[in-house]
Amino acid sequence: TIVSIQNSTFQENYSEKGGGITNYGTITAIQNNTFSANKADVSGGGIYNFFGTISSIQNSTFSGNSSGLVGSAIRNIQGSINTVQNSLLHENIDSGDDVECSNINGGTLSGTNNISNNLLGGCPDVSILTISVSPLADNGGPTMTHALLLGSEAIDAGDGDSTPTDQRGNNAIGPRDIGAFEASTLSEICPIALQTDAFTTSVANPAELNQAIICANLNGIGTDTINLSSDITLTAAFETNSFGSICLLYTSDAADE
């Protein structure tokens, strides 16, 4: 028995069956995991469960997985997947009938509060996802993740059975997002003064400067003004944030020059 598989990314793995995970035994919990671009020749691009038991798949993201026949995300044959919940499925593709989740031979595949761009893909209790996820990237934390884009239906859509943190270990702010990634919305990371397009603000340290730049990138196309109220010594790097825009990250302490 495997007690839990948590906070992990399964990326670009390949197998005849079960590109990410193949299970013939018992897995108690699969939580906060990303299955990205895994491939199975036959079925189960993300997960293949054969006569086994998976108690729960919770707050996981399946994106870009594929299979030769059916079950591009999940394939269950005469086994039990008791619940798939608060999980996101996006652009998982098979060469058959466009089936993301396949359950046959008397198996159990149940779930609640999931989201997918494919409402007819066979996954349990899905609502529609119309806004894409970002490419797999380093969005902080020890593993790569698919960030949610601004306006995604998955944001704040988790229910009471969601995990309290995301794959990176970040706490949910308000309701948990569906999937492995917890997005930060404009109102969650920016004070009111920095939520208006074309704002003017003064900053005195690297943390304030970094926040102002991120908020400027998020809140519109107007020209924002950031004044330095003191000299700041910093280290700069470019990084793509969770909304797909480029921002500068400043990490050193402020100091007078």
Tab-separated table of C-alpha atoms in Angstrom:
chain	number	residue	atom	x	y	z
A	1	THR	CA	0.000	0.000	0.000
A	2	ILE	CA	1.177	3.482	-0.895
A	3	VAL	CA	-0.183	5.925	1.669
A	4	SER	CA	0.144	9.089	-0.411
A	5	ILE	CA	1.687	10.665	-3.488
A	6	GLN	CA	1.861	14.412	-2.929
A	7	ASN	CA	3.272	17.639	-4.344
A	8	SER	CA	4.930	15.970	-7.327
A	9	THR	CA	5.092	16.529	-11.075
A	10	PHE	CA	4.948	13.657	-13.573
A	11	GLN	CA	6.224	15.100	-16.836
A	12	GLU	CA	6.779	13.587	-20.288
A	13	ASN	CA	6.863	9.992	-19.120
A	14	TYR	CA	6.102	7.199	-21.570
A	15	SER	CA	4.674	3.704	-21.170
A	16	GLU	CA	2.465	1.196	-22.902
A	17	LYS	CA	-0.142	1.693	-20.157
A	18	GLY	CA	-0.032	4.378	-17.503
A	19	GLY	CA	2.253	7.151	-18.691
A	20	GLY	CA	2.436	8.770	-15.248
A	21	ILE	CA	1.344	6.105	-12.740
A	22	THR	CA	0.407	2.440	-13.166
A	23	ASN	CA	-1.328	0.923	-10.142
A	24	TYR	CA	-2.148	-2.725	-9.458
A	25	GLY	CA	-2.333	-2.375	-5.674
A	26	THR	CA	-3.569	0.287	-3.287
A	27	ILE	CA	-2.890	4.015	-3.193
A	28	THR	CA	-4.647	5.882	-0.425
A	29	ALA	CA	-4.255	9.451	-1.691
A	30	ILE	CA	-2.937	11.291	-4.740
A	31	GLN	CA	-2.913	14.970	-3.737
A	32	ASN	CA	-1.565	18.179	-5.250
A	33	ASN	CA	0.129	16.551	-8.224
A	34	THR	CA	0.659	17.661	-11.811
A	35	PHE	CA	0.469	15.186	-14.706
A	36	SER	CA	1.824	16.946	-17.779
A	37	ALA	CA	2.482	15.608	-21.299
A	38	ASN	CA	2.682	11.968	-20.258
A	39	LYS	CA	1.949	9.399	-22.958
A	40	ALA	CA	0.610	5.847	-23.017
A	41	ASP	CA	0.596	3.772	-26.190
A	42	VAL	CA	-2.654	2.082	-25.182
A	43	SER	CA	-4.478	3.851	-22.345
A	44	GLY	CA	-4.037	5.839	-19.175
A	45	GLY	CA	-1.890	8.758	-20.259
A	46	GLY	CA	-1.844	10.114	-16.708
A	47	ILE	CA	-2.944	7.204	-14.491
A	48	TYR	CA	-3.696	3.544	-15.270
A	49	ASN	CA	-5.479	1.572	-12.537
A	50	PHE	CA	-5.896	-2.180	-13.145
A	51	PHE	CA	-7.805	-4.140	-10.479
A	52	GLY	CA	-6.305	-1.724	-7.940
A	53	THR	CA	-7.737	0.793	-5.505
A	54	ILE	CA	-7.073	4.515	-5.413
A	55	SER	CA	-9.011	6.063	-2.561
A	56	SER	CA	-8.761	9.670	-3.733
A	57	ILE	CA	-7.271	11.908	-6.398
A	58	GLN	CA	-7.464	15.389	-4.958
A	59	ASN	CA	-6.504	18.838	-6.284
A	60	SER	CA	-4.436	17.460	-9.130
A	61	THR	CA	-3.882	18.869	-12.625
A	62	PHE	CA	-3.890	16.739	-15.780
A	63	SER	CA	-2.743	18.705	-18.821
A	64	GLY	CA	-1.546	17.620	-22.247
A	65	ASN	CA	-1.504	13.889	-21.510
A	66	SER	CA	-2.274	11.460	-24.325
A	67	SER	CA	-3.114	7.830	-25.037
A	68	GLY	CA	-3.300	5.676	-28.127
A	69	LEU	CA	-6.848	4.485	-27.423
A	70	VAL	CA	-8.877	5.928	-24.534
A	71	GLY	CA	-8.338	7.403	-21.094
A	72	SER	CA	-5.893	10.146	-21.972
A	73	ALA	CA	-5.938	11.298	-18.325
A	74	ILE	CA	-7.241	8.289	-16.335
A	75	ARG	CA	-7.995	4.667	-17.248
A	76	ASN	CA	-9.669	2.366	-14.705
A	77	ILE	CA	-10.195	-1.333	-15.474
A	78	GLN	CA	-12.187	-3.364	-12.918
A	79	GLY	CA	-10.642	-1.352	-10.102
A	80	SER	CA	-11.842	1.350	-7.754
A	81	ILE	CA	-11.043	5.036	-7.944
A	82	ASN	CA	-13.328	6.126	-5.157
A	83	THR	CA	-13.190	9.861	-5.735
A	84	VAL	CA	-11.613	12.348	-8.110
A	85	GLN	CA	-12.242	15.755	-6.602
A	86	ASN	CA	-11.273	19.375	-7.109
A	87	SER	CA	-9.057	18.333	-10.015
A	88	LEU	CA	-8.423	20.100	-13.315
A	89	LEU	CA	-8.258	18.378	-16.698
A	90	HIS	CA	-7.042	20.314	-19.717
A	91	GLU	CA	-6.342	19.278	-23.323
A	92	ASN	CA	-5.808	15.588	-22.652
A	93	ILE	CA	-6.047	13.816	-25.997
A	94	ASP	CA	-6.508	10.272	-27.246
A	95	SER	CA	-6.682	8.929	-30.770
A	96	GLY	CA	-10.032	7.249	-30.194
A	97	ASP	CA	-13.225	8.883	-28.932
A	98	ASP	CA	-11.741	11.832	-27.043
A	99	VAL	CA	-12.201	10.070	-23.684
A	100	GLU	CA	-10.243	11.653	-20.835
A	101	CYS	CA	-11.480	9.293	-18.116
A	102	SER	CA	-12.279	5.695	-19.012
A	103	ASN	CA	-13.923	3.199	-16.660
A	104	ILE	CA	-14.752	-0.352	-17.820
A	105	ASN	CA	-15.495	-3.926	-16.693
A	106	GLY	CA	-17.463	-2.987	-13.604
A	107	GLY	CA	-14.910	-0.633	-12.134
A	108	THR	CA	-15.728	2.362	-9.931
A	109	LEU	CA	-14.741	5.871	-10.983
A	110	SER	CA	-16.519	8.546	-8.952
A	111	GLY	CA	-15.830	12.138	-8.092
A	112	THR	CA	-17.030	15.634	-7.292
A	113	ASN	CA	-16.305	19.229	-8.279
A	114	ASN	CA	-13.859	18.782	-11.139
A	115	ILE	CA	-13.282	21.035	-14.149
A	116	SER	CA	-12.357	20.238	-17.733
A	117	ASN	CA	-12.364	21.737	-21.207
A	118	ASN	CA	-14.077	18.489	-22.323
A	119	LEU	CA	-17.494	17.964	-20.755
A	120	LEU	CA	-17.988	14.720	-22.699
A	121	GLY	CA	-14.664	13.160	-21.725
A	122	GLY	CA	-16.091	10.766	-19.150
A	123	CYS	CA	-14.570	12.365	-16.035
A	124	PRO	CA	-16.878	12.552	-13.007
A	125	ASP	CA	-18.792	15.718	-12.107
A	126	VAL	CA	-17.032	18.219	-14.373
A	127	SER	CA	-17.888	21.824	-15.123
A	128	ILE	CA	-16.561	23.646	-18.145
A	129	LEU	CA	-13.081	25.164	-18.342
A	130	THR	CA	-12.823	27.696	-21.172
A	131	ILE	CA	-9.605	29.487	-20.200
A	132	SER	CA	-6.352	27.629	-20.796
A	133	VAL	CA	-3.633	26.991	-18.241
A	134	SER	CA	-0.120	28.329	-18.700
A	135	PRO	CA	2.685	26.059	-19.954
A	136	LEU	CA	4.508	23.969	-17.384
A	137	ALA	CA	6.967	26.286	-15.667
A	138	ASP	CA	8.850	27.087	-12.488
A	139	ASN	CA	6.187	29.053	-10.616
A	140	GLY	CA	7.954	28.720	-7.271
A	141	GLY	CA	8.251	25.710	-5.031
A	142	PRO	CA	10.338	22.590	-5.667
A	143	THR	CA	8.368	21.299	-8.692
A	144	MET	CA	7.082	22.615	-12.011
A	145	THR	CA	3.383	23.534	-12.235
A	146	HIS	CA	0.746	24.754	-14.670
A	147	ALA	CA	-0.332	28.188	-13.439
A	148	LEU	CA	-3.935	29.302	-13.736
A	149	LEU	CA	-4.525	32.301	-15.960
A	150	LEU	CA	-6.457	35.386	-14.879
A	151	GLY	CA	-10.179	34.759	-15.168
A	152	SER	CA	-9.945	30.962	-15.062
A	153	GLU	CA	-13.108	29.227	-13.903
A	154	ALA	CA	-10.923	27.135	-11.594
A	155	ILE	CA	-10.017	30.118	-9.391
A	156	ASP	CA	-11.754	30.027	-5.986
A	157	ALA	CA	-13.963	27.140	-7.215
A	158	GLY	CA	-12.788	24.440	-4.787
A	159	ASP	CA	-15.135	22.986	-2.223
A	160	GLY	CA	-14.710	22.066	1.430
A	161	ASP	CA	-12.812	18.883	0.565
A	162	SER	CA	-9.956	20.789	-1.072
A	163	THR	CA	-6.392	20.577	0.167
A	164	PRO	CA	-5.431	23.567	2.359
A	165	THR	CA	-2.249	24.259	0.368
A	166	ASP	CA	-1.288	23.861	-3.274
A	167	GLN	CA	1.498	21.769	-4.817
A	168	ARG	CA	4.052	24.484	-4.034
A	169	GLY	CA	2.979	24.651	-0.387
A	170	ASN	CA	1.176	27.983	-0.793
A	171	ASN	CA	-1.862	28.499	1.415
A	172	ALA	CA	-5.248	29.090	-0.156
A	173	ILE	CA	-6.438	32.692	0.064
A	174	GLY	CA	-10.183	32.363	0.426
A	175	PRO	CA	-11.691	29.318	-1.317
A	176	ARG	CA	-9.088	26.928	-2.725
A	177	ASP	CA	-8.635	26.866	-6.499
A	178	ILE	CA	-9.375	23.664	-8.407
A	179	GLY	CA	-6.240	21.787	-9.449
A	180	ALA	CA	-2.715	21.663	-8.088
A	181	PHE	CA	-2.013	25.406	-8.406
A	182	GLU	CA	-3.325	28.237	-6.235
A	183	ALA	CA	-3.445	31.512	-8.159
A	184	SER	CA	-3.074	34.931	-6.622
A	185	THR	CA	-5.629	37.398	-7.964
A	186	LEU	CA	-5.089	41.135	-8.219
A	187	SER	CA	-7.144	41.845	-5.103
A	188	GLU	CA	-5.278	39.190	-3.124
A	189	ILE	CA	-1.737	40.451	-3.748
A	190	CYS	CA	-2.213	44.173	-4.425
A	191	PRO	CA	-3.386	46.823	-1.951
A	192	ILE	CA	-6.297	48.989	-3.110
A	193	ALA	CA	-3.965	51.840	-4.111
A	194	LEU	CA	-2.187	49.556	-6.590
A	195	GLN	CA	-5.326	48.008	-8.094
A	196	THR	CA	-6.150	51.049	-10.235
A	197	ASP	CA	-4.633	51.330	-13.686
A	198	ALA	CA	-2.138	54.210	-14.091
A	199	PHE	CA	-1.395	54.387	-10.357
A	200	THR	CA	1.402	56.431	-8.761
A	201	THR	CA	3.186	55.081	-5.691
A	202	SER	CA	6.418	55.451	-3.729
A	203	VAL	CA	8.510	52.510	-2.551
A	204	ALA	CA	11.300	52.337	0.015
A	205	ASN	CA	12.560	48.729	-0.145
A	206	PRO	CA	12.871	45.779	-2.551
A	207	ALA	CA	9.679	44.070	-1.336
A	208	GLU	CA	7.580	47.182	-2.006
A	209	LEU	CA	9.218	47.642	-5.414
A	210	ASN	CA	8.606	44.041	-6.406
A	211	GLN	CA	4.952	44.246	-5.346
A	212	ALA	CA	4.427	47.474	-7.268
A	213	ILE	CA	5.921	46.012	-10.452
A	214	ILE	CA	3.769	42.879	-10.234
A	215	CYS	CA	0.625	44.964	-9.666
A	216	ALA	CA	1.522	47.226	-12.589
A	217	ASN	CA	1.782	44.174	-14.817
A	218	LEU	CA	-1.584	42.849	-13.641
A	219	ASN	CA	-3.887	45.832	-13.612
A	220	GLY	CA	-3.986	47.119	-17.197
A	221	ILE	CA	-2.102	48.808	-20.016
A	222	GLY	CA	-1.935	52.320	-18.574
A	223	THR	CA	1.355	53.895	-17.514
A	224	ASP	CA	2.025	53.376	-13.812
A	225	THR	CA	4.524	55.519	-11.906
A	226	ILE	CA	6.768	54.011	-9.218
A	227	ASN	CA	8.907	56.510	-7.311
A	228	LEU	CA	11.869	55.448	-5.145
A	229	SER	CA	11.728	57.224	-1.805
A	230	SER	CA	15.203	55.928	-0.868
A	231	ASP	CA	18.136	54.210	-2.534
A	232	ILE	CA	17.679	50.480	-2.964
A	233	THR	CA	20.433	47.924	-3.523
A	234	LEU	CA	19.019	44.856	-5.184
A	235	THR	CA	19.555	41.768	-7.284
A	236	ALA	CA	17.322	41.557	-10.354
A	237	ALA	CA	16.023	38.640	-12.385
A	238	PHE	CA	13.320	38.186	-14.979
A	239	GLU	CA	10.624	35.619	-14.340
A	240	THR	CA	7.200	34.783	-15.766
A	241	ASN	CA	4.524	35.216	-13.119
A	242	SER	CA	1.391	33.104	-12.758
A	243	PHE	CA	-0.569	35.351	-15.114
A	244	GLY	CA	1.893	34.959	-17.970
A	245	SER	CA	3.408	38.451	-17.761
A	246	ILE	CA	7.058	39.253	-17.161
A	247	CYS	CA	8.046	40.965	-13.946
A	248	LEU	CA	11.273	41.860	-12.175
A	249	LEU	CA	12.008	40.098	-8.909
A	250	TYR	CA	14.160	41.943	-6.384
A	251	THR	CA	15.505	39.898	-3.541
A	252	SER	CA	18.176	41.827	-1.634
A	253	ASP	CA	17.766	44.200	1.273
A	254	ALA	CA	17.427	47.926	0.863
A	255	ALA	CA	20.503	50.032	1.590
A	256	ASP	CA	21.657	53.589	1.115
A	257	GLU	CA	24.363	54.031	-1.497
